Tab-separated table of C-alpha atoms (C1' of nucleotides) in Angstrom:
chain	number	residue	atom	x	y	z
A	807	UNK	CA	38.985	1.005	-6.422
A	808	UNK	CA	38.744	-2.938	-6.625
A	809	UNK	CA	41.357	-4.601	-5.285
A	810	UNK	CA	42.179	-8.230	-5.367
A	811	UNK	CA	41.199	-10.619	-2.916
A	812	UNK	CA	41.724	-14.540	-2.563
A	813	UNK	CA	37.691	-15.007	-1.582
A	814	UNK	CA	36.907	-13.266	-4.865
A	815	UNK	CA	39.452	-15.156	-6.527
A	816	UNK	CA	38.505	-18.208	-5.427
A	817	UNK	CA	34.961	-17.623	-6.724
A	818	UNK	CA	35.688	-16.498	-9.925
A	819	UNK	CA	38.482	-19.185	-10.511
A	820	UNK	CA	35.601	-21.991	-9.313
A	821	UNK	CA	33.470	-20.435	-12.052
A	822	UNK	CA	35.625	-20.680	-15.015
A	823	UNK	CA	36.415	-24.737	-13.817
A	824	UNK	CA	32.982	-26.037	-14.171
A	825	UNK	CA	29.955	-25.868	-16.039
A	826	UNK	CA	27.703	-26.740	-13.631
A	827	UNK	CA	25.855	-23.274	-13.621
A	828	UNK	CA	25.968	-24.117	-9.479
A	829	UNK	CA	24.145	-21.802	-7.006
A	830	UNK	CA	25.270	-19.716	-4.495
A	831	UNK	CA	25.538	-21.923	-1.765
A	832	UNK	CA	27.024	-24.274	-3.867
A	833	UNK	CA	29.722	-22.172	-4.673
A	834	UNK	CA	29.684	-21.572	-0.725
A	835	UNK	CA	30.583	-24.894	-0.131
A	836	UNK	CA	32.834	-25.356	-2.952
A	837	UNK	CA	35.144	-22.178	-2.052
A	838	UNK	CA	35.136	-23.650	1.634
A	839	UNK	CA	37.283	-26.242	0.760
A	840	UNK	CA	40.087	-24.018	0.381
A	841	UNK	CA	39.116	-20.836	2.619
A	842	UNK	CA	36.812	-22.525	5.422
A	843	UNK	CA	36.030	-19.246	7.493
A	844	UNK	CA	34.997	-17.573	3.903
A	845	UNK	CA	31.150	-16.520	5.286
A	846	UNK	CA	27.834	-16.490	2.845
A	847	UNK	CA	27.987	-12.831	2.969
A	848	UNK	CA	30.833	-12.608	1.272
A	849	UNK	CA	30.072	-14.783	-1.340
A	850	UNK	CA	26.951	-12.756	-2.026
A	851	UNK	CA	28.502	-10.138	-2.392
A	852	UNK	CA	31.597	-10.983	-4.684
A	853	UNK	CA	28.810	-12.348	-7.241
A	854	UNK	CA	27.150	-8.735	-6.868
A	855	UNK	CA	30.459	-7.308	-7.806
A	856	UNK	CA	31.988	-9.802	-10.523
A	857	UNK	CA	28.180	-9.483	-11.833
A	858	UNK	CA	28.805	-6.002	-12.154
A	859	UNK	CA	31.700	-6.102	-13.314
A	860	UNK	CA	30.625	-7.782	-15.818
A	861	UNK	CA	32.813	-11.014	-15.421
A	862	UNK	CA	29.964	-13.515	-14.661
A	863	UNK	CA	26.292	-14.062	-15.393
A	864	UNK	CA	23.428	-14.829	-13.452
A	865	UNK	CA	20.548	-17.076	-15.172
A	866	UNK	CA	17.115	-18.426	-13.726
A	867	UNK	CA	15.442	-16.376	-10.922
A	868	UNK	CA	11.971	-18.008	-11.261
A	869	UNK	CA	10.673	-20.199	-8.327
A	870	UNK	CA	14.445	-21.820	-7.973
A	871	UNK	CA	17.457	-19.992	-7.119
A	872	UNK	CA	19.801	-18.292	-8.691
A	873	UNK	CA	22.629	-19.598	-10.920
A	874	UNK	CA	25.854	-18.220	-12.205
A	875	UNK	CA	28.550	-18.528	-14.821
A	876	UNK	CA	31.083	-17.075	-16.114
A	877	UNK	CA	30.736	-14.609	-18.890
A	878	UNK	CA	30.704	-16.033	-22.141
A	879	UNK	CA	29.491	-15.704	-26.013
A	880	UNK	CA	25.424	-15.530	-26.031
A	881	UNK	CA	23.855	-18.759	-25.633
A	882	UNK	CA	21.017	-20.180	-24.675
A	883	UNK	CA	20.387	-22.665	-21.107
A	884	UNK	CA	18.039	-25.659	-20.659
A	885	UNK	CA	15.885	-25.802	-17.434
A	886	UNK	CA	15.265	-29.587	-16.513
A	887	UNK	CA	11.853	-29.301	-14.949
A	888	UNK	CA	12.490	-32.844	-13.228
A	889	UNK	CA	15.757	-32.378	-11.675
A	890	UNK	CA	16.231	-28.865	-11.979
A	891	UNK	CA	19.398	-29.379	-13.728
A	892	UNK	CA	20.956	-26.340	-16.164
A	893	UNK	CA	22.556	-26.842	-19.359
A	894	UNK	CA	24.225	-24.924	-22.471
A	895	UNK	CA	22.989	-25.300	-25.443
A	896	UNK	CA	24.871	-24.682	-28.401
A	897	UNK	CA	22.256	-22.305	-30.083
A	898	UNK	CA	23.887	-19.226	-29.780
A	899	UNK	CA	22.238	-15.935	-29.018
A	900	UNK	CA	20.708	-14.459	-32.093
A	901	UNK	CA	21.840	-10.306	-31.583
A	902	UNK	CA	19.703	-9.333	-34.674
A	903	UNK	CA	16.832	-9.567	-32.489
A	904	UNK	CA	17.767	-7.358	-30.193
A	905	UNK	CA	17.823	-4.612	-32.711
A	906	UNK	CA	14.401	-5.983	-34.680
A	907	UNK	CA	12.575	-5.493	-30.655
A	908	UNK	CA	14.253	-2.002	-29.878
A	909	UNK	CA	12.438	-1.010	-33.891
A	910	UNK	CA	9.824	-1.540	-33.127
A	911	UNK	CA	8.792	-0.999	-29.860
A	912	UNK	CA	11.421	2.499	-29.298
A	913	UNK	CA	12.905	0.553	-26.220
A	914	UNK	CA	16.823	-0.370	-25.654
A	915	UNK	CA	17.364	-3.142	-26.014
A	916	UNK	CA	20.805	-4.527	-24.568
A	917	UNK	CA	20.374	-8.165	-24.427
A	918	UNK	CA	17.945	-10.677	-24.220
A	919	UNK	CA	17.623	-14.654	-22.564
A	920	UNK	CA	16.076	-17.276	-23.216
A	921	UNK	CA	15.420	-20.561	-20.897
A	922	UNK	CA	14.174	-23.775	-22.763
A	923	UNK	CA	12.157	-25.971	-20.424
A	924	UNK	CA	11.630	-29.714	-20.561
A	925	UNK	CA	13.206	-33.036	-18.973
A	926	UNK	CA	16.745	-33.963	-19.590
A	927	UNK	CA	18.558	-37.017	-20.609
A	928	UNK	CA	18.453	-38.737	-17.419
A	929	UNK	CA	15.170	-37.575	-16.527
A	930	UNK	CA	12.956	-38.003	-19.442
B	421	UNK	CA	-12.738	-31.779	-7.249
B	422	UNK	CA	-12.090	-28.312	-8.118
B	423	UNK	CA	-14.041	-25.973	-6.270
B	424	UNK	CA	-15.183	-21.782	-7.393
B	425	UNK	CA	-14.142	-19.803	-4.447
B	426	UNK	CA	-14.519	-16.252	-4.605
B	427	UNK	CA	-10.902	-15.969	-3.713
B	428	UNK	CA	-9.780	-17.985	-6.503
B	429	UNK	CA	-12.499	-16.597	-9.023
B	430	UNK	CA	-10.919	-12.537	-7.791
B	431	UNK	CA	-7.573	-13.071	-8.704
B	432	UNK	CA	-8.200	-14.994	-11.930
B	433	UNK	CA	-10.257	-11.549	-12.551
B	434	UNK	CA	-7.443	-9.347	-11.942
B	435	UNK	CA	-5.300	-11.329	-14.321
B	436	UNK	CA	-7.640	-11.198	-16.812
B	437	UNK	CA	-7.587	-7.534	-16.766
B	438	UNK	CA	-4.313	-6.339	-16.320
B	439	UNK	CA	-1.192	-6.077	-18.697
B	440	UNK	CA	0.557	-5.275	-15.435
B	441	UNK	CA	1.957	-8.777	-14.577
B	442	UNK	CA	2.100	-8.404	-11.001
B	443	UNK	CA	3.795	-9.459	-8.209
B	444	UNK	CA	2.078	-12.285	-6.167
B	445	UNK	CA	2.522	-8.959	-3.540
B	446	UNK	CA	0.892	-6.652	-5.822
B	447	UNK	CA	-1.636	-9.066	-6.500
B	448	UNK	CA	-2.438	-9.663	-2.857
B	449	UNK	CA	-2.725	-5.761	-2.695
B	450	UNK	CA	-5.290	-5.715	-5.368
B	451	UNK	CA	-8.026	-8.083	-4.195
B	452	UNK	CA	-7.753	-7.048	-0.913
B	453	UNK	CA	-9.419	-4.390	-1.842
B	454	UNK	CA	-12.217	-6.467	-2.336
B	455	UNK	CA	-11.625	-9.336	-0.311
B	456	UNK	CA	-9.921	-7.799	3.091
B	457	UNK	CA	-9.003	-10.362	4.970
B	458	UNK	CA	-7.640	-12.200	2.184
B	459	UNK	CA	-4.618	-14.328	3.196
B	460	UNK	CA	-1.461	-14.417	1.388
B	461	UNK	CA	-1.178	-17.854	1.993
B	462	UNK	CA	-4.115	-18.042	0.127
B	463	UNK	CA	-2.990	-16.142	-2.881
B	464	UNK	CA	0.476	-18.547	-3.192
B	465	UNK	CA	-1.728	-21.258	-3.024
B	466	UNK	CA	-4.391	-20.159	-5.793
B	467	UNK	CA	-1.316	-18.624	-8.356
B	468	UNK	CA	-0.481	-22.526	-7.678
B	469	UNK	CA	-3.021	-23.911	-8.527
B	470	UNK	CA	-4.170	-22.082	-11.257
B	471	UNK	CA	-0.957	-22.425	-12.842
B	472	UNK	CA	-1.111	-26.071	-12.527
B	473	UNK	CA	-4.753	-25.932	-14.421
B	474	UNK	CA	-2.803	-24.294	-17.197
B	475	UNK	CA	-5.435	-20.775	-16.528
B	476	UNK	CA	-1.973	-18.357	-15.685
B	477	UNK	CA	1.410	-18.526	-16.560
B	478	UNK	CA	4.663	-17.238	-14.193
B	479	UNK	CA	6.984	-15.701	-16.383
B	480	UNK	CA	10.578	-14.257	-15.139
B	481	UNK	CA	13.798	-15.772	-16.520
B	482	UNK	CA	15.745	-13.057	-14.184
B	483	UNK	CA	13.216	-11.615	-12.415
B	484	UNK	CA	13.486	-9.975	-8.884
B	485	UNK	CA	10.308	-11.997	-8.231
B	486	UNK	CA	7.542	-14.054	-9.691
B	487	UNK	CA	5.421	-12.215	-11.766
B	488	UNK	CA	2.432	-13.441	-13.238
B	489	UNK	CA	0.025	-13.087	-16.427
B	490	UNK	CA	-3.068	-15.205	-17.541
B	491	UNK	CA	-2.351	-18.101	-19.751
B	492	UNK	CA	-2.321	-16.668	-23.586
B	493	UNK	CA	-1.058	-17.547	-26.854
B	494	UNK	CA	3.275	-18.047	-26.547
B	495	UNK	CA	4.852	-14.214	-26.626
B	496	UNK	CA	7.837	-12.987	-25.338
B	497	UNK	CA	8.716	-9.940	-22.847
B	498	UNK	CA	10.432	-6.912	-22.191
B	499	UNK	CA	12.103	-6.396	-19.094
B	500	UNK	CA	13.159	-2.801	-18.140
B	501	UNK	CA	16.440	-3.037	-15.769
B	502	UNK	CA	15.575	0.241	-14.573
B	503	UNK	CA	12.275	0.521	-13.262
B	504	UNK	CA	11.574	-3.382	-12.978
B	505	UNK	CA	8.215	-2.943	-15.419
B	506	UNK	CA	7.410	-6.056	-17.683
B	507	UNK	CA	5.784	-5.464	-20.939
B	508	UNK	CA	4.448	-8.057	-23.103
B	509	UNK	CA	6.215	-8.287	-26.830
B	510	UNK	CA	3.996	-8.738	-30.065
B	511	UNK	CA	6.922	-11.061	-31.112
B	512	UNK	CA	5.279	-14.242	-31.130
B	513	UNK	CA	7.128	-17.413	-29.704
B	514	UNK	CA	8.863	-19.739	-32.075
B	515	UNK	CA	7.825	-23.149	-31.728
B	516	UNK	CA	10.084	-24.555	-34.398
B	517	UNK	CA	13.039	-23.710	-32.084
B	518	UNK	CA	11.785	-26.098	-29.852
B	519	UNK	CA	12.029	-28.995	-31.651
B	520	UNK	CA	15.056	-28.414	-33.242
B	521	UNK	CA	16.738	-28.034	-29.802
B	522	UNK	CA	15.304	-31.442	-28.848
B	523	UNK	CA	16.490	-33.245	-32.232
B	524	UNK	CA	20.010	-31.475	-30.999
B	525	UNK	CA	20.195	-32.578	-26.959
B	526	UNK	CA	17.737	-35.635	-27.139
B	527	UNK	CA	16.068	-33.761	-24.498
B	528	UNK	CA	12.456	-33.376	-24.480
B	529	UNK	CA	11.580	-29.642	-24.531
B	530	UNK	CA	8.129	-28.269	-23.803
B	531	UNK	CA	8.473	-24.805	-24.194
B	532	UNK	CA	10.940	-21.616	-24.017
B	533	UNK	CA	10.333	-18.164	-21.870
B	534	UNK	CA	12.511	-15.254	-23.811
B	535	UNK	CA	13.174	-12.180	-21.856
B	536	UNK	CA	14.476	-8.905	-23.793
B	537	UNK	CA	16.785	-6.449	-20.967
B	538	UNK	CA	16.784	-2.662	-21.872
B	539	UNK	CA	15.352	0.510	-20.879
B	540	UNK	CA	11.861	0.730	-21.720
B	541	UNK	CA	10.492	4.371	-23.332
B	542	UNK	CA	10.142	6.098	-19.523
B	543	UNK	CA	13.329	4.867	-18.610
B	544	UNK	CA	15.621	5.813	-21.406
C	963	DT	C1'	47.647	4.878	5.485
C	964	DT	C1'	43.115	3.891	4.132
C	965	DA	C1'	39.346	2.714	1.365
C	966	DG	C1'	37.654	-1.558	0.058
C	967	DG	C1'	36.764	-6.253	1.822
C	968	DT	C1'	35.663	-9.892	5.203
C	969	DG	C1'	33.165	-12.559	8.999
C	970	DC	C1'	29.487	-13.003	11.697
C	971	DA	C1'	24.971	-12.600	12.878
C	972	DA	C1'	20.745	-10.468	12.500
C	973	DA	C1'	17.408	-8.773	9.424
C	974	DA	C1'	14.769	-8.679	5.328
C	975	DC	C1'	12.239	-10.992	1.811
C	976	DC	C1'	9.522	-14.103	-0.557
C	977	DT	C1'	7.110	-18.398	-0.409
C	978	DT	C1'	5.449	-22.542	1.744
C	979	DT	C1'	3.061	-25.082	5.367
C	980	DG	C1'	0.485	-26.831	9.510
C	981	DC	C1'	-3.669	-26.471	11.817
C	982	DC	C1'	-8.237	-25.822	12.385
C	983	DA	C1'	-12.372	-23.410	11.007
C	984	DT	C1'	-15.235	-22.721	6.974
C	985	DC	C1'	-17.437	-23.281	2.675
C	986	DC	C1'	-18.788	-25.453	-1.724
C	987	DC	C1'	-20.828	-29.396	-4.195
D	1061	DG	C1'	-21.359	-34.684	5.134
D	1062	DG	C1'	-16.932	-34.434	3.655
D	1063	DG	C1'	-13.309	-33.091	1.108
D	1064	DA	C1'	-11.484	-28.827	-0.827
D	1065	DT	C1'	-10.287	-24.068	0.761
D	1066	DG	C1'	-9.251	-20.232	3.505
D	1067	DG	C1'	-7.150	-17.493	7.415
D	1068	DC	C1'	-3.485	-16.985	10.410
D	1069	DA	C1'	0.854	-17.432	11.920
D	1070	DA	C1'	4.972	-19.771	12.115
D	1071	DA	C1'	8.508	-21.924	9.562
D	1072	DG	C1'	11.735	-22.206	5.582
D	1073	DG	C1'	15.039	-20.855	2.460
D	1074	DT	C1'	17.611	-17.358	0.040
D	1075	DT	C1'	19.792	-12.940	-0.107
D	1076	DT	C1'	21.026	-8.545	2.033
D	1077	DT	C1'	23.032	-5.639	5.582
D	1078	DG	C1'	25.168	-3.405	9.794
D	1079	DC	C1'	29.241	-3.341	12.190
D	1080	DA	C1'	33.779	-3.959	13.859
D	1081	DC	C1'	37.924	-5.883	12.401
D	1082	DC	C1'	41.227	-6.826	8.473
D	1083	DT	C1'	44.228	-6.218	4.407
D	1084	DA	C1'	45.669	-5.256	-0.293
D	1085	DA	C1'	47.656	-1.458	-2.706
DNA sequence: TTAGGTGCAAAACCTTTGCCATCCC
DNA sequence: GGGATGGCAAAGGTTTTGCACCTAA
């Protein structure tokens, strides 16, 4: 059974106050502030769990690291190739695709992302 | 100056004939077989630098690892959450999307990587 | 009470790098 | 010859894990 704890709390609650999209160690040294003793390990693994749980998402695996949020309608991110910076877009995730891929290729298809890649406002 | 190496010139070869998009791992596997004392170092270095002459392309949005494919025209992929297999999608990338996301943000955008989640046919 | 969670540290992984020998042009 | 490459091994950085000790329910 899951039971509530403040680390995981404290994670999830940092998620849903920023939309920075910040990485793990980020959110290490964010949560710190309030619980200093919290450890890596157990910031790893609340993001496993609230990932499974299906209460945040992770984006972006290639080359940098990974990046979370907090689940929310499908949208799309931007990938500043300068600064490495992550932003929503407004385009919002286009679920008729889904179904037009699983057609025609027999697969299931749950979900799909998409990463736009360029160089943002401050950076271009 | 760019120089052939026989290194180089192998794992271009394996890219060119696989749909497999490998792991830089699996990759290292491969040419050993014909290359034995083939560094990794050496592979890293070559997936660089081929994908800086625009010959290969790293594709993963949420990928475990890098995986990577020769350079070919814009397509999207299939990624089973099962068994970890990529497949390539005859869907062909939308340029027009592109653009219309950089009139939106004032961002310059190069390109977009699309990755469909599912089961693929073995896995379902 | 007790199964799930936490801290800490070590381990596991993937990728990059420094150094020097080697090879291509 | 000389700069680009390669091999090897060590370093780096991120994420996972084992274990003993807690703690929410």
């Amino acid at each position: 059974m899951r039971r509530e704890t403040k680390q995981r709390e404290a994670i999830l609650e940092l998620l849903r106050n920023t939309r920075s999209h910040p990485t793990a160690d980020q959110i290490y040294d964010d949560v710190r502030v309030d619980i200093p003793n919290i450890s890596k390990g157990t910031v790893y693994r609340n993001l496993q769990v609230l990932e499974n749980d299906g209460a945040i998402t992770v984006i972006g695996i290639n080359g940098a690291r990974s990046r979370y949020e907090v689940k929310q309608k499908g949208h799309y991110h931007f990938r500043c190739e300068k600064c490495g910076c992550v932003i929503d877009l407004e385009e919002s995730a286009d679920k008729k695709i889904d179904k037009k891929i699983a057609t025609r290729t027999g697969f299931t298809v749950s979900h799909h992302q998409t990463e736009f890649y360029g160089l943002c406002k401050n950076c271009r």
